[in-house]
mmCIF file of N, CA and C and ligand atoms in Angstrom:
data_model
loop_
_atom_site.group_PDB
_atom_site.id
_atom_site.type_symbol
_atom_site.label_atom_id
_atom_site.label_comp_id
_atom_site.label_asym_id
_atom_site.label_seq_id
_atom_site.Cartn_x
_atom_site.Cartn_y
_atom_site.Cartn_z
ATOM 1 N N UNK F 1 -59.272 73.388 -162.875
ATOM 2 C CA UNK F 1 -60.140 72.681 -161.966
ATOM 3 C C UNK F 1 -61.177 73.511 -161.002
ATOM 4 N N UNK F 2 -62.508 73.055 -161.889
ATOM 5 C CA UNK F 2 -63.595 73.671 -161.311
ATOM 6 C C UNK F 2 -64.842 72.910 -160.973
ATOM 7 N N UNK F 3 -65.705 73.246 -160.254
ATOM 8 C CA UNK F 3 -66.879 72.365 -159.671
ATOM 9 C C UNK F 3 -68.341 72.969 -160.424
ATOM 10 N N UNK F 4 -68.845 72.300 -160.906
ATOM 11 C CA UNK F 4 -70.450 72.625 -161.278
ATOM 12 C C UNK F 4 -71.143 73.218 -160.231
ATOM 13 N N UNK F 5 -71.700 74.270 -160.425
ATOM 14 C CA UNK F 5 -72.733 74.949 -159.295
ATOM 15 C C UNK F 5 -72.002 75.326 -158.170
ATOM 16 N N UNK F 6 -70.735 75.452 -158.252
ATOM 17 C CA UNK F 6 -70.075 76.121 -157.359
ATOM 18 C C UNK F 6 -70.071 77.813 -157.604
ATOM 19 N N UNK F 7 -70.524 78.651 -156.716
ATOM 20 C CA UNK F 7 -70.669 80.051 -156.912
ATOM 21 C C UNK F 7 -69.398 80.956 -156.879
ATOM 22 N N UNK F 8 -68.437 80.449 -156.158
ATOM 23 C CA UNK F 8 -67.213 80.960 -156.334
ATOM 24 C C UNK F 8 -66.511 80.654 -157.671
ATOM 25 N N UNK F 9 -66.522 79.302 -158.056
ATOM 26 C CA UNK F 9 -65.964 78.955 -159.524
ATOM 27 C C UNK F 9 -66.473 79.734 -160.419
ATOM 28 N N UNK F 10 -67.910 79.825 -160.294
ATOM 29 C CA UNK F 10 -68.556 80.885 -161.401
ATOM 30 C C UNK F 10 -68.039 82.312 -161.300
ATOM 31 N N UNK F 11 -67.734 82.964 -159.912
ATOM 32 C CA UNK F 11 -67.200 84.124 -159.788
ATOM 33 C C UNK F 11 -65.775 84.091 -160.883
ATOM 34 N N UNK F 12 -65.060 83.241 -160.568
ATOM 35 C CA UNK F 12 -63.672 83.366 -160.822
ATOM 36 C C UNK F 12 -63.916 83.010 -162.500
ATOM 37 N N UNK F 13 -64.653 82.429 -162.812
ATOM 38 C CA UNK F 13 -65.011 82.239 -164.596
ATOM 39 C C UNK F 13 -65.195 83.435 -165.197
ATOM 40 N N UNK F 14 -65.684 84.248 -164.236
ATOM 41 C CA UNK F 14 -66.298 85.731 -164.817
ATOM 42 C C UNK F 14 -67.976 85.695 -165.127
ATOM 43 N N UNK F 15 -68.518 84.283 -164.479
ATOM 44 C CA UNK F 15 -70.034 84.121 -165.055
ATOM 45 C C UNK F 15 -70.996 85.038 -163.738
ATOM 46 N N UNK F 16 -70.329 85.311 -162.649
ATOM 47 C CA UNK F 16 -71.085 85.815 -161.881
ATOM 48 C C UNK F 16 -70.300 87.209 -161.547
ATOM 49 N N UNK F 17 -70.884 88.255 -161.610
ATOM 50 C CA UNK F 17 -69.985 89.502 -161.166
ATOM 51 C C UNK F 17 -69.213 89.794 -159.758
ATOM 52 N N UNK F 18 -68.217 90.374 -159.652
ATOM 53 C CA UNK F 18 -67.839 90.425 -158.057
ATOM 54 C C UNK F 18 -66.847 91.485 -158.211
ATOM 55 N N UNK F 19 -66.855 92.144 -156.781
ATOM 56 C CA UNK F 19 -65.764 93.298 -156.802
ATOM 57 C C UNK F 19 -64.382 92.945 -156.429
ATOM 58 N N UNK F 20 -63.747 92.799 -157.396
ATOM 59 C CA UNK F 20 -62.104 92.506 -157.533
ATOM 60 C C UNK F 20 -61.424 93.302 -156.786
ATOM 61 N N UNK F 21 -60.810 92.824 -155.654
ATOM 62 C CA UNK F 21 -59.629 93.756 -155.114
ATOM 63 C C UNK F 21 -58.239 93.770 -155.589
ATOM 64 N N UNK F 22 -58.120 92.410 -156.099
ATOM 65 C CA UNK F 22 -56.605 91.766 -156.295
ATOM 66 C C UNK F 22 -56.686 90.402 -157.174
ATOM 67 N N UNK F 23 -56.052 90.262 -157.712
ATOM 68 C CA UNK F 23 -55.969 88.980 -158.607
ATOM 69 C C UNK F 23 -54.380 88.481 -159.166
ATOM 70 N N UNK F 24 -54.128 87.337 -158.859
ATOM 71 C CA UNK F 24 -53.173 86.961 -159.793
ATOM 72 C C UNK F 24 -53.362 85.313 -160.149
ATOM 73 N N UNK F 25 -52.220 84.629 -160.547
ATOM 74 C CA UNK F 25 -52.389 83.337 -161.253
ATOM 75 C C UNK F 25 -53.098 82.370 -160.227
ATOM 76 N N UNK F 26 -52.983 82.715 -159.137
ATOM 77 C CA UNK F 26 -53.542 81.433 -158.112
ATOM 78 C C UNK F 26 -54.440 81.705 -157.473
ATOM 79 N N UNK F 27 -55.017 83.271 -157.222
ATOM 80 C CA UNK F 27 -55.908 83.653 -156.117
ATOM 81 C C UNK F 27 -56.872 85.026 -157.009
ATOM 82 N N UNK F 28 -57.931 85.142 -156.076
ATOM 83 C CA UNK F 28 -58.611 86.217 -156.647
ATOM 84 C C UNK F 28 -59.021 86.721 -155.297
ATOM 85 N N UNK F 29 -59.214 88.034 -154.922
ATOM 86 C CA UNK F 29 -59.642 88.817 -153.736
ATOM 87 C C UNK F 29 -60.994 89.481 -154.131
ATOM 88 N N UNK F 30 -61.927 89.029 -153.448
ATOM 89 C CA UNK F 30 -63.246 90.120 -153.970
ATOM 90 C C UNK F 30 -63.672 90.466 -152.692
ATOM 91 N N UNK F 31 -64.901 91.448 -152.785
ATOM 92 C CA UNK F 31 -65.151 91.866 -151.619
ATOM 93 C C UNK F 31 -66.744 91.089 -151.326
ATOM 94 N N UNK F 32 -66.717 90.799 -149.866
ATOM 95 C CA UNK F 32 -68.191 89.806 -149.487
ATOM 96 C C UNK F 32 -69.231 90.629 -149.764
ATOM 97 N N UNK F 33 -70.295 89.935 -150.383
ATOM 98 C CA UNK F 33 -71.656 90.762 -150.699
ATOM 99 C C UNK F 33 -72.300 90.710 -149.394
ATOM 100 N N UNK F 34 -72.185 90.076 -148.391
ATOM 101 C CA UNK F 34 -72.834 90.217 -146.956
ATOM 102 C C UNK F 34 -71.741 90.499 -145.808
ATOM 103 N N UNK F 35 -71.151 91.702 -145.930
ATOM 104 C CA UNK F 35 -69.657 92.181 -145.082
ATOM 105 C C UNK F 35 -70.536 92.067 -143.869
ATOM 106 N N UNK F 36 -69.346 91.520 -142.958
ATOM 107 C CA UNK F 36 -69.473 91.806 -141.276
ATOM 108 C C UNK F 36 -68.958 93.245 -141.182
ATOM 109 N N UNK F 37 -68.273 93.889 -142.018
ATOM 110 C CA UNK F 37 -67.778 95.173 -141.780
ATOM 111 C C UNK F 37 -67.116 96.071 -143.039
ATOM 112 N N UNK F 38 -67.056 97.439 -142.899
ATOM 113 C CA UNK F 38 -66.900 97.810 -144.253
ATOM 114 C C UNK F 38 -65.130 97.100 -144.750
ATOM 115 N N UNK F 39 -65.694 96.657 -145.971
ATOM 116 C CA UNK F 39 -64.176 96.218 -146.710
ATOM 117 C C UNK F 39 -64.153 94.617 -146.440
ATOM 118 N N UNK F 40 -64.940 94.102 -145.816
ATOM 119 C CA UNK F 40 -64.967 92.568 -145.657
ATOM 120 C C UNK F 40 -64.793 92.072 -147.124
ATOM 121 N N UNK F 41 -63.487 91.177 -147.145
ATOM 122 C CA UNK F 41 -63.373 90.565 -148.449
ATOM 123 C C UNK F 41 -62.787 89.018 -148.383
ATOM 124 N N UNK F 42 -62.707 88.432 -149.396
ATOM 125 C CA UNK F 42 -62.413 87.062 -149.356
ATOM 126 C C UNK F 42 -61.449 86.746 -150.440
ATOM 127 N N UNK F 43 -60.599 86.034 -149.904
ATOM 128 C CA UNK F 43 -59.389 85.338 -150.837
ATOM 129 C C UNK F 43 -59.934 84.150 -151.145
ATOM 130 N N UNK F 44 -60.109 83.920 -152.661
ATOM 131 C CA UNK F 44 -60.465 82.497 -153.519
ATOM 132 C C UNK F 44 -59.488 82.139 -154.024
ATOM 133 N N UNK F 45 -58.859 80.800 -153.979
ATOM 134 C CA UNK F 45 -57.998 80.242 -154.765
ATOM 135 C C UNK F 45 -58.647 79.970 -156.219
ATOM 136 N N UNK F 46 -58.238 80.073 -157.272
ATOM 137 C CA UNK F 46 -58.812 80.166 -158.671
ATOM 138 C C UNK F 46 -59.278 78.637 -158.858
ATOM 139 N N UNK F 47 -58.535 77.569 -158.205
ATOM 140 C CA UNK F 47 -58.935 76.113 -158.777
ATOM 141 C C UNK F 47 -59.871 75.831 -157.227
ATOM 142 N N UNK F 48 -60.623 74.953 -157.384
ATOM 143 C CA UNK F 48 -61.586 74.463 -156.555
ATOM 144 C C UNK F 48 -61.147 73.497 -155.456
ATOM 145 N N UNK F 49 -60.889 73.919 -154.241
ATOM 146 C CA UNK F 49 -60.790 72.978 -153.114
ATOM 147 C C UNK F 49 -61.953 73.142 -152.157
ATOM 148 N N UNK F 50 -62.506 72.294 -151.755
ATOM 149 C CA UNK F 50 -63.398 72.406 -150.547
ATOM 150 C C UNK F 50 -63.528 73.229 -149.506
ATOM 151 N N UNK F 51 -61.907 72.931 -148.967
ATOM 152 C CA UNK F 51 -61.890 73.475 -147.518
ATOM 153 C C UNK F 51 -60.168 73.272 -147.341
ATOM 154 N N UNK F 52 -59.714 73.732 -146.158
ATOM 155 C CA UNK F 52 -58.395 73.648 -145.791
ATOM 156 C C UNK F 52 -57.874 72.265 -145.857
ATOM 157 N N UNK F 53 -58.451 71.301 -145.489
ATOM 158 C CA UNK F 53 -58.291 70.113 -145.533
ATOM 159 C C UNK F 53 -57.839 69.495 -146.751
ATOM 160 N N UNK F 54 -58.383 69.993 -147.713
ATOM 161 C CA UNK F 54 -58.075 69.796 -149.504
ATOM 162 C C UNK F 54 -57.156 70.667 -149.889
ATOM 163 N N UNK F 55 -57.159 71.630 -149.455
ATOM 164 C CA UNK F 55 -55.813 72.777 -150.068
ATOM 165 C C UNK F 55 -54.469 72.298 -149.980
ATOM 166 N N UNK F 56 -53.764 72.042 -151.260
ATOM 167 C CA UNK F 56 -52.517 71.945 -150.999
ATOM 168 C C UNK F 56 -51.670 72.772 -149.948
ATOM 169 N N UNK F 57 -50.609 72.156 -149.488
ATOM 170 C CA UNK F 57 -49.681 72.877 -148.475
ATOM 171 C C UNK F 57 -49.115 73.914 -148.952
ATOM 172 N N UNK F 58 -48.764 74.308 -150.080
ATOM 173 C CA UNK F 58 -47.979 75.568 -150.904
ATOM 174 C C UNK F 58 -49.050 76.398 -150.899
ATOM 175 N N UNK F 59 -50.317 76.079 -151.375
ATOM 176 C CA UNK F 59 -51.227 77.059 -151.529
ATOM 177 C C UNK F 59 -51.817 77.608 -150.440
ATOM 178 N N UNK F 60 -51.797 77.123 -149.175
ATOM 179 C CA UNK F 60 -51.983 77.373 -148.066
ATOM 180 C C UNK F 60 -51.181 78.371 -147.563
ATOM 181 N N UNK F 61 -49.821 78.180 -147.733
ATOM 182 C CA UNK F 61 -48.778 78.970 -147.474
ATOM 183 C C UNK F 61 -49.021 80.299 -148.300
ATOM 184 N N UNK F 62 -49.251 80.231 -149.252
ATOM 185 C CA UNK F 62 -49.382 81.572 -150.507
ATOM 186 C C UNK F 62 -50.780 82.146 -150.361
ATOM 187 N N UNK F 63 -51.722 81.520 -149.752
ATOM 188 C CA UNK F 63 -53.041 82.063 -149.398
ATOM 189 C C UNK F 63 -52.502 83.088 -147.767
ATOM 190 N N UNK F 64 -51.740 82.915 -146.981
ATOM 191 C CA UNK F 64 -51.808 83.455 -145.885
ATOM 192 C C UNK F 64 -50.802 84.450 -146.280
ATOM 193 N N UNK F 65 -49.662 84.218 -147.028
ATOM 194 C CA UNK F 65 -48.872 85.620 -147.561
ATOM 195 C C UNK F 65 -49.738 86.506 -148.132
ATOM 196 N N UNK F 66 -50.477 85.997 -148.834
ATOM 197 C CA UNK F 66 -51.343 87.126 -149.847
ATOM 198 C C UNK F 66 -52.232 87.702 -148.435
ATOM 199 N N UNK F 67 -52.747 86.917 -147.648
ATOM 200 C CA UNK F 67 -53.673 87.551 -146.492
ATOM 201 C C UNK F 67 -52.664 88.872 -145.864
ATOM 202 N N UNK F 68 -51.555 88.607 -145.837
ATOM 203 C CA UNK F 68 -50.982 89.545 -144.868
ATOM 204 C C UNK F 68 -50.612 90.518 -145.426
ATOM 205 N N UNK F 69 -50.359 90.568 -147.097
ATOM 206 C CA UNK F 69 -50.263 91.828 -148.013
ATOM 207 C C UNK F 69 -51.331 92.629 -148.219
ATOM 208 N N UNK F 70 -52.774 91.669 -148.189
ATOM 209 C CA UNK F 70 -54.094 92.512 -148.356
ATOM 210 C C UNK F 70 -54.312 93.418 -147.064
ATOM 211 N N UNK F 71 -54.157 92.628 -146.161
ATOM 212 C CA UNK F 71 -54.135 92.987 -144.696
ATOM 213 C C UNK F 71 -53.472 94.645 -144.442
ATOM 214 N N UNK F 72 -52.520 94.563 -145.016
ATOM 215 C CA UNK F 72 -51.457 95.827 -144.951
ATOM 216 C C UNK F 72 -51.978 96.882 -145.788
ATOM 217 N N UNK F 73 -52.501 96.609 -146.941
ATOM 218 C CA UNK F 73 -53.196 97.646 -148.165
ATOM 219 C C UNK F 73 -54.289 97.788 -147.461
ATOM 220 N N UNK F 74 -55.228 96.944 -146.968
ATOM 221 C CA UNK F 74 -56.668 97.379 -146.390
ATOM 222 C C UNK F 74 -56.409 98.258 -145.474
ATOM 223 N N UNK F 75 -55.459 97.779 -144.460
ATOM 224 C CA UNK F 75 -55.547 98.623 -143.318
ATOM 225 C C UNK F 75 -54.981 100.208 -143.494
ATOM 226 N N UNK F 76 -54.037 100.493 -144.507
ATOM 227 C CA UNK F 76 -53.724 101.990 -144.740
ATOM 228 C C UNK F 76 -54.887 102.605 -145.666
ATOM 229 N N UNK F 77 -55.616 101.844 -146.644
ATOM 230 C CA UNK F 77 -56.293 102.751 -147.348
ATOM 231 C C UNK F 77 -57.790 102.564 -146.470
ATOM 232 N N UNK F 78 -58.159 101.773 -145.677
ATOM 233 C CA UNK F 78 -59.663 102.063 -144.841
ATOM 234 C C UNK F 78 -59.455 102.701 -143.705
ATOM 235 N N UNK F 79 -58.347 102.774 -143.443
ATOM 236 C CA UNK F 79 -57.882 103.325 -141.994
ATOM 237 C C UNK F 79 -58.419 102.508 -141.011
ATOM 238 N N UNK F 80 -58.470 101.457 -140.864
ATOM 239 C CA UNK F 80 -59.201 100.260 -139.688
ATOM 240 C C UNK F 80 -58.169 100.344 -138.567
ATOM 241 N N UNK F 81 -58.717 99.955 -137.248
ATOM 242 C CA UNK F 81 -57.797 99.898 -136.478
ATOM 243 C C UNK F 81 -57.371 98.276 -135.646
ATOM 244 N N UNK F 82 -57.708 97.580 -137.051
ATOM 245 C CA UNK F 82 -57.443 96.092 -136.404
ATOM 246 C C UNK F 82 -57.958 95.220 -137.629
ATOM 247 N N UNK F 83 -57.648 94.020 -137.561
ATOM 248 C CA UNK F 83 -58.066 93.005 -138.433
ATOM 249 C C UNK F 83 -58.115 91.608 -138.023
ATOM 250 N N UNK F 84 -59.286 90.913 -138.465
ATOM 251 C CA UNK F 84 -59.676 89.509 -138.389
ATOM 252 C C UNK F 84 -59.372 88.655 -139.640
ATOM 253 N N UNK F 85 -58.806 87.468 -139.654
ATOM 254 C CA UNK F 85 -58.637 86.534 -140.419
ATOM 255 C C UNK F 85 -59.545 85.294 -140.060
ATOM 256 N N UNK F 86 -60.436 85.119 -140.824
ATOM 257 C CA UNK F 86 -61.429 83.789 -140.501
ATOM 258 C C UNK F 86 -61.506 82.876 -141.458
ATOM 259 N N UNK F 87 -61.672 81.703 -141.206
ATOM 260 C CA UNK F 87 -61.429 80.656 -142.168
ATOM 261 C C UNK F 87 -62.374 79.724 -141.755
ATOM 262 N N UNK F 88 -63.658 79.337 -142.137
ATOM 263 C CA UNK F 88 -64.389 78.269 -141.610
ATOM 264 C C UNK F 88 -64.144 76.631 -142.566
ATOM 265 N N UNK F 89 -64.372 75.504 -141.682
ATOM 266 C CA UNK F 89 -64.126 74.402 -142.533
ATOM 267 C C UNK F 89 -65.278 73.425 -141.865
ATOM 268 N N UNK F 90 -66.303 73.410 -143.007
ATOM 269 C CA UNK F 90 -67.542 72.442 -142.485
ATOM 270 C C UNK F 90 -68.288 73.220 -142.028
ATOM 271 N N UNK F 91 -69.669 72.539 -142.381
ATOM 272 C CA UNK F 91 -71.000 73.073 -141.911
ATOM 273 C C UNK F 91 -71.151 73.704 -140.380
ATOM 274 N N UNK F 92 -70.518 72.658 -139.620
ATOM 275 C CA UNK F 92 -70.798 72.805 -138.224
ATOM 276 C C UNK F 92 -69.959 74.005 -137.811
ATOM 277 N N UNK F 93 -68.854 74.389 -138.736
ATOM 278 C CA UNK F 93 -67.981 75.336 -138.289
ATOM 279 C C UNK F 93 -68.248 76.742 -139.060
ATOM 280 N N UNK F 94 -69.447 76.719 -139.499
ATOM 281 C CA UNK F 94 -70.021 77.976 -140.271
ATOM 282 C C UNK F 94 -69.699 78.188 -141.887
ATOM 283 N N UNK F 95 -69.118 76.985 -142.144
ATOM 284 C CA UNK F 95 -68.769 77.261 -143.501
ATOM 285 C C UNK F 95 -70.232 77.134 -144.517
ATOM 286 N N UNK F 96 -70.453 77.939 -145.373
ATOM 287 C CA UNK F 96 -71.612 77.916 -146.353
ATOM 288 C C UNK F 96 -71.142 77.887 -147.464
ATOM 289 N N UNK F 97 -70.329 78.362 -147.962
ATOM 290 C CA UNK F 97 -69.907 78.108 -149.497
ATOM 291 C C UNK F 97 -68.542 77.008 -149.284
ATOM 292 N N UNK F 98 -68.859 75.899 -150.414
ATOM 293 C CA UNK F 98 -67.578 74.805 -150.011
ATOM 294 C C UNK F 98 -66.798 74.764 -151.213
ATOM 295 N N UNK F 99 -66.095 76.148 -151.131
ATOM 296 C CA UNK F 99 -64.876 76.553 -152.261
ATOM 297 C C UNK F 99 -64.245 77.115 -151.238
ATOM 298 N N UNK F 100 -62.783 76.767 -150.789
ATOM 299 C CA UNK F 100 -61.977 77.284 -149.953
ATOM 300 C C UNK F 100 -62.031 78.807 -149.919
ATOM 301 N N UNK F 101 -61.901 79.477 -148.758
ATOM 302 C CA UNK F 101 -62.056 80.879 -148.721
ATOM 303 C C UNK F 101 -61.310 81.458 -147.389
ATOM 304 N N UNK F 102 -60.690 82.951 -147.588
ATOM 305 C CA UNK F 102 -60.341 83.078 -146.304
ATOM 306 C C UNK F 102 -61.012 84.591 -146.067
ATOM 307 N N UNK F 103 -61.428 84.753 -145.069
ATOM 308 C CA UNK F 103 -62.032 86.095 -144.639
ATOM 309 C C UNK F 103 -61.100 86.946 -144.130
ATOM 310 N N UNK F 104 -61.108 88.078 -144.772
ATOM 311 C CA UNK F 104 -60.587 89.192 -144.170
ATOM 312 C C UNK F 104 -61.294 90.395 -143.925
ATOM 313 N N UNK F 105 -61.270 90.721 -142.475
ATOM 314 C CA UNK F 105 -62.293 91.450 -142.097
ATOM 315 C C UNK F 105 -61.743 92.862 -141.259
ATOM 316 N N UNK F 106 -61.588 93.964 -141.865
ATOM 317 C CA UNK F 106 -61.028 94.923 -141.235
ATOM 318 C C UNK F 106 -61.954 94.937 -139.729
ATOM 319 N N UNK F 107 -61.369 95.697 -138.916
ATOM 320 C CA UNK F 107 -62.217 95.757 -137.593
ATOM 321 C C UNK F 107 -62.115 97.327 -137.411
ATOM 322 N N UNK F 108 -63.034 97.982 -136.954
ATOM 323 C CA UNK F 108 -63.077 99.517 -136.338
ATOM 324 C C UNK F 108 -63.517 99.700 -134.990
ATOM 325 N N UNK F 109 -62.867 100.400 -134.268
ATOM 326 C CA UNK F 109 -63.433 101.018 -133.154
ATOM 327 C C UNK F 109 -64.787 100.940 -132.882
ATOM 328 N N UNK F 110 -65.632 100.319 -132.214
ATOM 329 C CA UNK F 110 -66.969 100.967 -132.232
ATOM 330 C C UNK F 110 -67.876 99.826 -132.826
ATOM 331 N N UNK F 111 -67.051 98.861 -133.546
ATOM 332 C CA UNK F 111 -68.141 98.184 -134.601
ATOM 333 C C UNK F 111 -68.591 97.049 -134.127
ATOM 334 N N UNK F 112 -68.605 96.620 -132.871
ATOM 335 C CA UNK F 112 -69.494 95.848 -131.886
ATOM 336 C C UNK F 112 -68.754 94.420 -131.819
ATOM 337 N N UNK F 113 -69.565 93.427 -131.381
ATOM 338 C CA UNK F 113 -68.720 92.049 -131.042
ATOM 339 C C UNK F 113 -69.111 91.126 -132.502
ATOM 340 N N UNK F 114 -68.108 91.203 -133.239
ATOM 341 C CA UNK F 114 -68.760 90.418 -134.319
ATOM 342 C C UNK F 114 -68.469 88.732 -134.598
ATOM 343 N N UNK F 115 -67.527 88.560 -133.645
ATOM 344 C CA UNK F 115 -66.594 87.180 -133.528
ATOM 345 C C UNK F 115 -66.794 86.499 -132.128
ATOM 346 N N UNK F 116 -67.638 86.789 -131.449
ATOM 347 C CA UNK F 116 -67.649 86.525 -130.072
ATOM 348 C C UNK F 116 -67.795 85.145 -129.765
ATOM 349 N N UNK F 117 -66.996 84.528 -128.907
ATOM 350 C CA UNK F 117 -67.427 83.139 -128.471
ATOM 351 C C UNK F 117 -67.242 82.901 -127.001
ATOM 352 N N UNK F 118 -68.072 82.414 -125.978
ATOM 353 C CA UNK F 118 -67.975 82.012 -124.459
ATOM 354 C C UNK F 118 -66.904 80.951 -124.252
ATOM 355 N N UNK F 119 -65.696 81.728 -123.450
ATOM 356 C CA UNK F 119 -64.777 81.008 -123.203
ATOM 357 C C UNK F 119 -64.934 79.895 -121.938
ATOM 358 N N UNK F 120 -64.620 78.303 -122.184
ATOM 359 C CA UNK F 120 -64.782 77.471 -121.275
ATOM 360 C C UNK F 120 -63.955 77.665 -119.987
ATOM 361 N N UNK F 121 -64.168 76.844 -119.105
ATOM 362 C CA UNK F 121 -63.421 76.574 -117.968
ATOM 363 C C UNK F 121 -63.022 75.605 -117.708
ATOM 364 N N UNK F 122 -62.019 74.646 -118.408
ATOM 365 C CA UNK F 122 -61.760 73.154 -118.229
ATOM 366 C C UNK F 122 -60.604 73.109 -117.056
ATOM 367 N N UNK F 123 -60.838 72.173 -116.253
ATOM 368 C CA UNK F 123 -59.746 71.788 -115.228
ATOM 369 C C UNK F 123 -58.634 71.156 -115.893
ATOM 370 N N UNK F 124 -57.348 71.426 -115.312
ATOM 371 C CA UNK F 124 -56.132 71.020 -115.837
ATOM 372 C C UNK F 124 -56.195 69.646 -116.160
ATOM 373 N N UNK F 125 -56.660 68.664 -115.520
ATOM 374 C CA UNK F 125 -56.858 67.140 -116.260
ATOM 375 C C UNK F 125 -57.440 67.212 -117.255
ATOM 376 N N UNK F 126 -58.590 67.944 -117.269
ATOM 377 C CA UNK F 126 -59.313 68.130 -118.815
ATOM 378 C C UNK F 126 -58.279 68.040 -119.860
ATOM 379 N N UNK F 127 -57.432 69.257 -119.622
ATOM 380 C CA UNK F 127 -56.597 69.767 -120.785
ATOM 381 C C UNK F 127 -55.714 68.805 -120.904
ATOM 382 N N UNK F 128 -54.996 68.123 -120.008
ATOM 383 C CA UNK F 128 -54.227 67.073 -120.107
ATOM 384 C C UNK F 128 -54.669 66.183 -120.736
ATOM 385 N N UNK F 129 -55.710 65.665 -120.720
ATOM 386 C CA UNK F 129 -56.416 64.519 -121.525
ATOM 387 C C UNK F 129 -56.679 64.672 -122.874
ATOM 388 N N UNK F 130 -57.008 66.181 -123.364
ATOM 389 C CA UNK F 130 -57.206 66.524 -124.591
ATOM 390 C C UNK F 130 -55.605 66.484 -125.209
ATOM 391 N N UNK F 131 -54.542 66.981 -124.568
ATOM 392 C CA UNK F 131 -53.255 67.107 -125.122
ATOM 393 C C UNK F 131 -52.712 65.706 -125.400
ATOM 394 N N UNK F 132 -53.094 64.714 -124.570
ATOM 395 C CA UNK F 132 -52.972 63.182 -124.968
ATOM 396 C C UNK F 132 -53.384 62.819 -126.224
ATOM 397 N N UNK F 133 -54.833 63.161 -126.052
ATOM 398 C CA UNK F 133 -55.254 62.544 -127.178
ATOM 399 C C UNK F 133 -54.893 63.225 -128.729
ATOM 400 N N UNK F 134 -54.593 64.301 -128.787
ATOM 401 C CA UNK F 134 -53.890 64.957 -129.871
ATOM 402 C C UNK F 134 -52.367 64.472 -130.166
ATOM 403 N N UNK F 135 -51.656 64.434 -129.047
ATOM 404 C CA UNK F 135 -50.435 64.076 -129.399
ATOM 405 C C UNK F 135 -49.668 62.930 -129.418
ATOM 406 N N UNK F 136 -50.522 61.638 -128.551
ATOM 407 C CA UNK F 136 -50.250 60.576 -128.722
ATOM 408 C C UNK F 136 -50.773 59.627 -130.030
HETATM 409 P P1 LIG N 201 -68.456 80.979 -145.110
HETATM 410 O O1 LIG N 201 -69.621 81.151 -144.299
HETATM 411 O O2 LIG N 201 -67.293 81.063 -144.529
HETATM 412 O O3 LIG N 201 -68.646 79.509 -146.319
HETATM 413 O O4 LIG N 201 -68.401 82.369 -146.112
HETATM 414 C C1 LIG N 201 -69.187 82.469 -147.623
HETATM 415 C C2 LIG N 201 -69.228 83.961 -147.298
HETATM 416 O O5 LIG N 201 -69.510 84.056 -149.063
HETATM 417 C C3 LIG N 201 -70.175 84.734 -146.636
HETATM 418 O O6 LIG N 201 -69.796 85.649 -146.052
HETATM 419 C C4 LIG N 201 -71.089 85.521 -147.921
HETATM 420 O O7 LIG N 201 -71.541 86.724 -147.701
HETATM 421 C C5 LIG N 201 -70.122 85.143 -148.997
HETATM 422 N N1 LIG N 201 -70.586 85.080 -150.386
HETATM 423 C C6 LIG N 201 -71.666 84.417 -150.950
HETATM 424 N N2 LIG N 201 -71.627 84.504 -152.102
HETATM 425 C C7 LIG N 201 -71.114 85.828 -152.439
HETATM 426 C C8 LIG N 201 -70.823 86.466 -154.051
HETATM 427 N N3 LIG N 201 -71.908 85.985 -155.018
HETATM 428 N N4 LIG N 201 -70.098 87.472 -153.966
HETATM 429 C C9 LIG N 201 -69.422 87.437 -152.732
HETATM 430 N N5 LIG N 201 -69.598 87.171 -151.566
HETATM 431 C C10 LIG N 201 -70.593 85.776 -151.521
HETATM 432 ZN ZN1 LIG N 202 -65.389 76.221 -156.592
#
C-alpha cells in the first residue's frame, strides 16, 4: 500500500536515501533530516496511512510499543535527559508530510524550549461545557 508522490513511501521503497535506525516488517525508523535535537527520529509504517485517524488500531498499538523500545535504546546510546513523542495530524496541527509518523525527540538539558505552548485559563463552567460536548 503506497501513495505516489509520498516522500515517506519513496523512502520505504528505497528510492530516496535515509538514515535507518531500525526496521521490521511493519515499520521503519529513520533520522529526521530537519532535527529539533540530536537524534530526532521518525517512526514510519511501511504502508501508507495519512494520519492517526486512518491508522488501524493494532498498528497504532504496535507503533507505541516500538516508540517505547526506541526511546529506551536512544536514551541509553545518546545519553539524553528526557524524551518527547510528538505526532501531528492535519495541517492545522503542524503536519507537513501526510504519511503517518511519530516523532521521537531526545531531550537534553539546555536544549531550549522546542515544544512550548501557552496555557489557557478556562473557568470551570467552560471546562464542564467541553466535557459535556465530548462525552454526551
Ligand atoms: P510533520 O511536520 O509532523 O509532518 O513532520 C514531518 C517531518 O519529516 C519533519 O520533521 C521533516 O524534517 C521530516 N522530513 C521531511 N523529509 C524528510 C526526509 N526525506 N527524510 C527524513 N525526514 C524528513
Ligand atoms: Zn506514504
